[in-house]
Coordinates of C-alpha atoms and ligand atoms in Angstrom, one line a residue:
X1 CA 118.2 126.9 146.0
X2 CA 114.4 128.4 145.4
X3 CA 114.0 131.2 147.4
X4 CA 112.1 130.6 150.0
X5 CA 108.2 131.1 150.1
X6 CA 106.9 134.1 152.9
X7 CA 104.5 131.0 153.9
X8 CA 106.8 128.7 154.2
X9 CA 108.4 131.2 157.5
X10 CA 108.1 130.8 160.7
X11 CA 108.1 134.3 162.7
X12 CA 112.1 133.6 163.4
X13 CA 112.5 133.1 159.8
X14 CA 110.5 135.6 158.4
X15 CA 112.7 138.3 161.1
X16 CA 115.0 136.3 159.7
X17 CA 114.5 137.1 156.6
X18 CA 113.7 140.6 156.9
X19 CA 116.6 142.2 158.7
X20 CA 118.9 139.8 155.7
X21 CA 117.2 143.1 153.6
X22 CA 117.7 145.3 156.8
X23 CA 114.3 145.4 158.4
X24 CA 113.9 146.0 161.3
X25 CA 112.7 142.7 163.3
X26 CA 109.4 143.7 164.4
X27 CA 108.8 143.8 161.4
X28 CA 108.0 140.5 161.2
X29 CA 105.9 140.8 163.6
X30 CA 103.3 143.1 161.8
X31 CA 104.0 141.2 158.0
X32 CA 102.9 137.7 159.6
X33 CA 98.7 138.1 160.6
X34 CA 98.5 139.7 157.6
X35 CA 100.5 136.6 155.0
X36 CA 98.4 134.4 157.3
X37 CA 95.4 135.5 155.7
X38 CA 96.3 135.8 152.6
X39 CA 97.4 140.0 151.8
X40 CA 100.4 140.1 149.1
X41 CA 103.2 142.3 150.6
X42 CA 102.2 144.4 147.5
X43 CA 98.3 145.1 149.3
X44 CA 100.6 146.2 153.2
X45 CA 100.7 149.9 152.6
X46 CA 102.1 150.0 156.5
X47 CA 105.2 148.7 154.8
X48 CA 107.7 151.1 153.1
X49 CA 107.4 151.7 149.8
X50 CA 111.1 150.5 149.8
X51 CA 110.7 146.7 151.5
X52 CA 107.3 146.7 149.5
X53 CA 109.8 146.3 146.3
X54 CA 112.2 144.3 147.7
X55 CA 110.0 141.5 148.8
X56 CA 108.9 141.5 145.3
X57 CA 112.0 141.4 143.4
X58 CA 112.6 138.3 146.1
X59 CA 109.6 136.1 144.4
X60 CA 108.9 135.0 147.2
X61 CA 105.5 136.2 148.0
X62 CA 104.2 132.6 145.5
X63 CA 99.8 132.3 146.6
X64 CA 98.1 129.9 145.0
X65 CA 95.8 131.7 142.5
X66 CA 92.8 130.1 142.0
X67 CA 93.1 128.4 138.8
X68 CA 89.4 126.8 138.8
X69 CA 86.5 126.9 141.2
X70 CA 83.2 124.6 141.7
X71 CA 80.6 124.8 143.8
X72 CA 78.1 121.6 144.2
X73 CA 74.5 122.7 143.9
X74 CA 73.9 119.7 145.9
X75 CA 75.3 120.7 148.9
X76 CA 77.5 124.2 148.4
X77 CA 81.5 121.5 148.7
X78 CA 83.2 123.9 147.3
X79 CA 86.3 122.0 145.1
X80 CA 89.3 124.2 144.0
X81 CA 92.3 123.9 141.5
X82 CA 94.8 125.4 143.2
X83 CA 98.0 127.0 140.8
X84 CA 101.0 127.0 142.6
X85 CA 103.7 129.5 141.5
X86 CA 105.5 127.0 138.9
X87 CA 101.9 126.3 137.3
X88 CA 101.5 122.8 139.2
X89 CA 98.6 122.8 140.0
X90 CA 96.8 121.3 143.0
X91 CA 93.0 120.8 144.8
X92 CA 91.6 121.7 147.6
X93 CA 88.4 120.7 148.8
X94 CA 85.6 123.6 151.3
X95 CA 82.6 121.2 153.6
X96 CA 80.3 123.0 155.2
X97 CA 79.3 120.9 157.9
X98 CA 76.8 122.5 160.7
X99 CA 79.8 122.4 163.3
X100 CA 82.1 124.9 160.4
X101 CA 84.2 124.4 157.0
X102 CA 86.6 122.2 156.8
X103 CA 89.1 122.2 153.9
X104 CA 90.6 119.0 153.0
X105 CA 94.2 119.7 151.0
X106 CA 97.1 117.8 148.9
X107 CA 100.2 117.6 149.9
X108 CA 102.2 116.8 147.4
X109 CA 102.4 117.4 143.8
X110 CA 100.9 114.0 142.3
X111 CA 102.3 110.8 144.7
X112 CA 104.4 108.1 144.6
X113 CA 101.9 105.6 146.6
X114 CA 100.6 103.2 143.7
X115 CA 97.1 102.5 145.7
X116 CA 95.9 101.1 142.6
X117 CA 92.2 102.8 142.9
X118 CA 93.6 105.8 143.4
X119 CA 93.9 109.0 140.5
X120 CA 96.1 110.9 142.8
X121 CA 99.3 108.4 142.0
X122 CA 98.5 107.3 138.9
X123 CA 101.1 110.8 136.8
X124 CA 103.6 109.4 140.2
X125 CA 104.8 112.0 141.8
X126 CA 105.6 115.8 140.7
X127 CA 107.5 117.3 144.1
X128 CA 106.1 117.7 147.6
X129 CA 104.4 121.6 148.6
X130 CA 106.1 123.0 150.9
X131 CA 104.9 124.4 154.7
X132 CA 104.2 127.4 152.7
X133 CA 102.5 125.5 149.9
X134 CA 100.0 123.2 152.1
X135 CA 98.9 127.0 154.2
X136 CA 98.7 128.1 151.2
X137 CA 95.7 126.3 150.5
X138 CA 94.2 127.3 153.4
X139 CA 94.8 131.2 153.7
X140 CA 93.8 131.1 149.9
X141 CA 90.4 128.9 150.3
X142 CA 89.8 130.9 153.9
X143 CA 89.8 134.3 151.6
X144 CA 88.1 133.6 148.7
X145 CA 85.3 132.3 150.9
X146 CA 85.0 134.7 152.8
X147 CA 84.3 133.1 155.6
X148 CA 86.5 130.5 158.7
X149 CA 87.9 127.5 158.2
X150 CA 87.9 125.7 161.4
X151 CA 89.0 121.9 160.5
X152 CA 92.0 121.0 158.3
X153 CA 91.8 117.4 156.6
X154 CA 95.1 116.5 155.5
X155 CA 93.4 114.1 152.7
X156 CA 93.4 115.2 148.8
X157 CA 95.9 114.7 146.4
X158 CA 99.5 113.4 148.4
X159 CA 100.5 111.2 151.4
X160 CA 101.0 113.7 154.1
X161 CA 103.8 111.4 155.8
X162 CA 105.7 111.3 152.8
X163 CA 106.6 115.4 152.6
X164 CA 107.1 114.9 156.5
X165 CA 109.2 118.2 157.3
X166 CA 106.9 120.1 155.3
X167 CA 103.6 118.6 156.5
X168 CA 105.0 118.9 160.3
X169 CA 106.0 123.0 159.8
X170 CA 102.5 123.3 157.9
X171 CA 101.1 122.1 161.8
X172 CA 102.9 124.5 163.6
X173 CA 102.1 127.3 161.2
X174 CA 98.7 126.5 160.7
X175 CA 98.1 126.6 164.8
X176 CA 100.2 129.2 165.3
X177 CA 98.2 131.8 167.3
X178 CA 99.7 134.6 165.4
X179 CA 98.5 133.0 161.6
X180 CA 94.8 131.2 161.1
X181 CA 95.2 129.3 165.0
X182 CA 93.8 126.3 163.7
X183 CA 94.1 123.6 167.1
X184 CA 95.3 120.4 166.6
X185 CA 92.8 118.8 167.7
X186 CA 90.9 120.7 164.5
X187 CA 93.4 118.4 162.2
X188 CA 93.4 115.3 161.0
X189 CA 96.0 113.4 159.1
X190 CA 95.2 110.5 156.7
X191 CA 98.1 108.2 155.7
X192 CA 98.0 105.2 153.7
X193 CA 101.0 103.2 156.6
X194 CA 103.5 104.5 156.9
X195 CA 104.7 102.8 159.9
X196 CA 108.5 105.0 160.3
X197 CA 106.2 108.3 160.3
X198 CA 103.6 107.5 162.1
X199 CA 106.1 106.2 164.9
X200 CA 108.4 109.9 164.0
X201 CA 104.3 111.4 164.3
X202 CA 104.5 110.2 168.0
X203 CA 106.8 111.2 169.6
X204 CA 106.4 114.4 168.4
X205 CA 103.2 114.6 170.4
X206 CA 101.0 116.5 168.5
X207 CA 97.5 116.0 169.6
X208 CA 96.2 115.5 166.3
X209 CA 93.6 113.0 164.9
X210 CA 95.5 110.3 162.6
X211 CA 93.1 109.2 159.7
X212 CA 94.5 104.8 158.6
X213 CA 93.5 104.1 154.8
X214 CA 93.1 100.5 155.8
X215 CA 90.9 98.6 152.8
X216 CA 91.9 95.3 153.7
X217 CA 92.5 93.2 156.8
X218 CA 94.6 90.7 155.4
X219 CA 98.5 91.1 153.5
X220 CA 97.4 89.3 150.8
X221 CA 94.1 91.4 150.1
X222 CA 96.0 94.6 150.5
X223 CA 99.0 94.1 149.0
X224 CA 97.0 93.3 146.4
X225 CA 96.2 97.1 146.0
X226 CA 98.2 99.1 148.0
X227 CA 102.1 98.7 147.2
X228 CA 103.4 100.3 150.4
X229 CA 102.1 97.2 152.6
X230 CA 104.5 95.4 150.7
X231 CA 107.0 97.0 153.3
X232 CA 104.9 97.5 156.1
X233 CA 102.2 94.9 156.5
X234 CA 99.1 95.1 158.4
X235 CA 100.5 93.7 161.9
X236 CA 103.1 96.1 162.1
X237 CA 100.7 99.0 161.2
X238 CA 98.2 98.3 163.6
X239 CA 101.4 98.0 165.8
X240 CA 101.8 101.6 165.0
X241 CA 98.4 102.5 165.4
X242 CA 98.2 100.7 169.2
X243 CA 101.8 102.5 170.4
X244 CA 100.4 105.8 168.7
X245 CA 97.0 105.3 170.6
X246 CA 98.9 105.0 173.5
X247 CA 101.1 108.1 173.3
X248 CA 98.8 110.2 172.4
X249 CA 95.3 109.3 173.7
X250 CA 94.2 110.7 170.5
X251 CA 91.8 108.0 169.0
X252 CA 92.1 106.4 165.7
X253 CA 89.4 105.9 162.8
X254 CA 90.5 103.8 159.8
X255 CA 88.9 104.5 156.1
X256 CA 87.3 101.0 154.5
X257 CA 87.1 101.7 150.8
X258 CA 84.3 98.6 149.1
X259 CA 85.7 98.4 146.2
X260 CA 83.1 95.0 144.7
X261 CA 84.1 92.3 144.7
X262 CA 87.5 92.9 146.1
X263 CA 87.5 93.4 149.8
X264 CA 83.9 94.3 150.2
X265 CA 82.4 90.5 151.4
X266 CA 81.2 89.3 154.6
X267 CA 84.1 87.6 155.4
X268 CA 86.3 90.4 154.2
X269 CA 83.7 92.2 157.1
X270 CA 84.8 89.7 159.7
X271 CA 88.4 89.6 158.9
X272 CA 88.1 93.4 159.8
X273 CA 86.1 93.9 162.9
X274 CA 88.8 90.2 163.9
X275 CA 92.5 92.1 163.4
X276 CA 90.6 94.6 164.9
X277 CA 89.5 93.8 167.5
X278 CA 92.4 91.0 168.3
X279 CA 95.3 94.4 167.7
X280 CA 93.7 97.4 169.3
X281 CA 91.4 95.7 172.1
X282 CA 93.8 93.9 174.1
X283 CA 93.6 94.4 177.7
X284 CA 94.9 97.1 178.7
X285 CA 94.1 99.1 175.5
X286 CA 90.6 100.2 174.9
X287 CA 91.1 101.7 172.0
X288 CA 87.7 103.6 170.3
X289 CA 87.8 101.9 166.9
X290 CA 86.3 103.7 164.0
X291 CA 85.7 102.4 160.6
X292 CA 85.0 104.7 157.9
X293 CA 83.6 102.9 155.0
X294 CA 83.1 104.5 151.3
X295 CA 82.1 103.2 148.2
X296 CA 85.5 103.3 146.2
X297 CA 85.2 106.0 143.7
X298 CA 85.2 104.8 140.3
X299 CA 88.2 106.1 138.2
X300 CA 88.0 105.1 134.5
X301 CA 91.0 104.5 134.9
X302 CA 91.3 101.8 137.4
X303 CA 88.6 99.9 136.2
X304 CA 87.5 99.3 140.1
X305 CA 83.9 99.2 140.5
X306 CA 81.8 100.7 144.1
X307 CA 80.3 97.6 146.1
X308 CA 76.5 97.9 145.7
X309 CA 74.1 99.5 148.3
X310 CA 73.1 95.8 149.8
X311 CA 76.9 94.6 150.5
X312 CA 77.7 98.2 151.9
X313 CA 74.9 97.5 154.4
X314 CA 75.8 94.0 154.9
X315 CA 79.6 94.9 155.8
X316 CA 78.4 97.3 157.9
X317 CA 76.2 95.2 159.7
X318 CA 79.0 92.3 160.6
X319 CA 81.1 95.5 162.0
X320 CA 78.9 96.3 164.5
X321 CA 77.7 92.4 165.5
X322 CA 81.4 92.4 166.0
X323 CA 82.3 95.7 168.5
X324 CA 83.3 97.7 165.6
X325 CA 82.1 101.5 165.3
X326 CA 81.5 101.7 161.4
X327 CA 79.6 104.6 159.7
X328 CA 79.3 105.0 156.0
X329 CA 80.8 108.2 154.7
X330 CA 78.3 111.1 153.0
X331 CA 79.4 111.8 150.0
X332 CA 79.8 114.9 149.4
X333 CA 80.5 117.2 146.8
X334 CA 78.8 114.2 144.4
X335 CA 77.5 116.4 141.3
X336 CA 81.7 117.9 141.8
X337 CA 83.8 115.4 141.6
X338 CA 84.5 116.2 145.0
X339 CA 87.3 113.7 145.8
X340 CA 90.2 111.8 144.4
X341 CA 92.7 113.9 142.1
X342 CA 90.4 114.0 139.3
X343 CA 89.9 118.2 138.5
X344 CA 93.9 117.6 138.7
X345 CA 94.0 115.1 135.8
X346 CA 91.6 116.7 133.5
X347 CA 93.7 119.9 133.7
X348 CA 96.7 118.0 132.6
X349 CA 94.8 116.6 129.6
Ligands
SAH1 N1 97.7 109.4 151.0 C1 96.5 109.7 151.8 C2 96.0 110.6 152.2 C3 95.2 111.1 151.1 S1 94.1 109.9 150.2 C4 96.4 107.8 152.3 O1 96.3 107.6 151.2 O2 95.8 108.4 153.8 C5 92.7 110.2 150.6 C6 91.5 108.7 151.2 O3 91.2 108.4 149.8 C7 92.5 108.0 151.1 O4 91.8 107.1 153.0 C8 92.8 106.6 150.3 O5 92.6 105.6 150.7 C9 91.2 107.5 150.1 N2 91.1 106.9 148.1 C10 92.2 107.6 147.0 N3 90.9 106.8 145.7 C11 90.0 107.2 145.9 C12 89.2 106.2 145.1 N4 89.4 106.0 143.9 N5 87.7 106.2 146.3 C13 87.8 106.1 147.5 N6 88.5 106.5 148.3 C14 90.0 106.4 147.7

């Protein structure tokens, strides 16, 4: 078995690990906040040298290394390609907003969900990220930028609900007051719709924001672009969303990627509004619905074209008319290809 990494350990596990090395448990309290600021055990001069050496030889400090860094000249968006301990790479993006910095992190090396428009899934899933590798992206980005990160979105490479345990552990670690202490309300998790794990997440009762990648409102269209829909269809997905909202009171946002000629007609917009209103606006629910419209990022392997501006406007207008709030996603980092797993693919090629 691979040795655990220090960033995956919660304070109790860190204390156990140190106890096994013959160290007093209180050392965990000294180390935890430093580790979460990206200080390597090597640099912890408050620790005895012999301990630093034993930790080094255990190989448990596996901090991501910045392999490439691109900074947008347009809006300051920063894109990182991080190399993990085994040479695999993942991408993270820091977006600068007036209300603070948001980091978008990856949850897996690759992805096995097979969405037809997505670059991250082309080579399949290589492996899951550990909780420490999820956290490491936040810590490393914060350290490299020298600025606080206040919001996290799990919207990078991978399907977070296909790596459920590690993602949950990560959420608790990143929320730890002794660590970087980001509130659950400042964290969003995006899923393609693994319904059984939306249900599990609901039961954890964490006030994170759920973001659902819908992209089509009927099973035929959705199954054609998102294979997961053959397992759980639109109805099941939306009833899981409703249950999630009822249990947590947290609004859910829907991502809708506009692909020319596939899902972007006015009839598609009518259908989307009808389905959302029917499932989420029953007499007992007054769930605020929000749709993010995203013109698809063109990935050379997929051949999909993004909708033109007029089509996007028409689509948004229909939703508006039907009482569904929609915003067209502002593109950040357009000059550095800031989304969709393409940097990792370049590196592989
Ligand atoms: N697996 C999760 C999170 C990662 S993808 C999910 O499916 O939600 C983050 C978002 O980007 C999802 O909404 C996804 O459908 C979307 N996406 C993927 N490829 C895209 C592309 N080429 N253009 C626009 N959005 C894309």
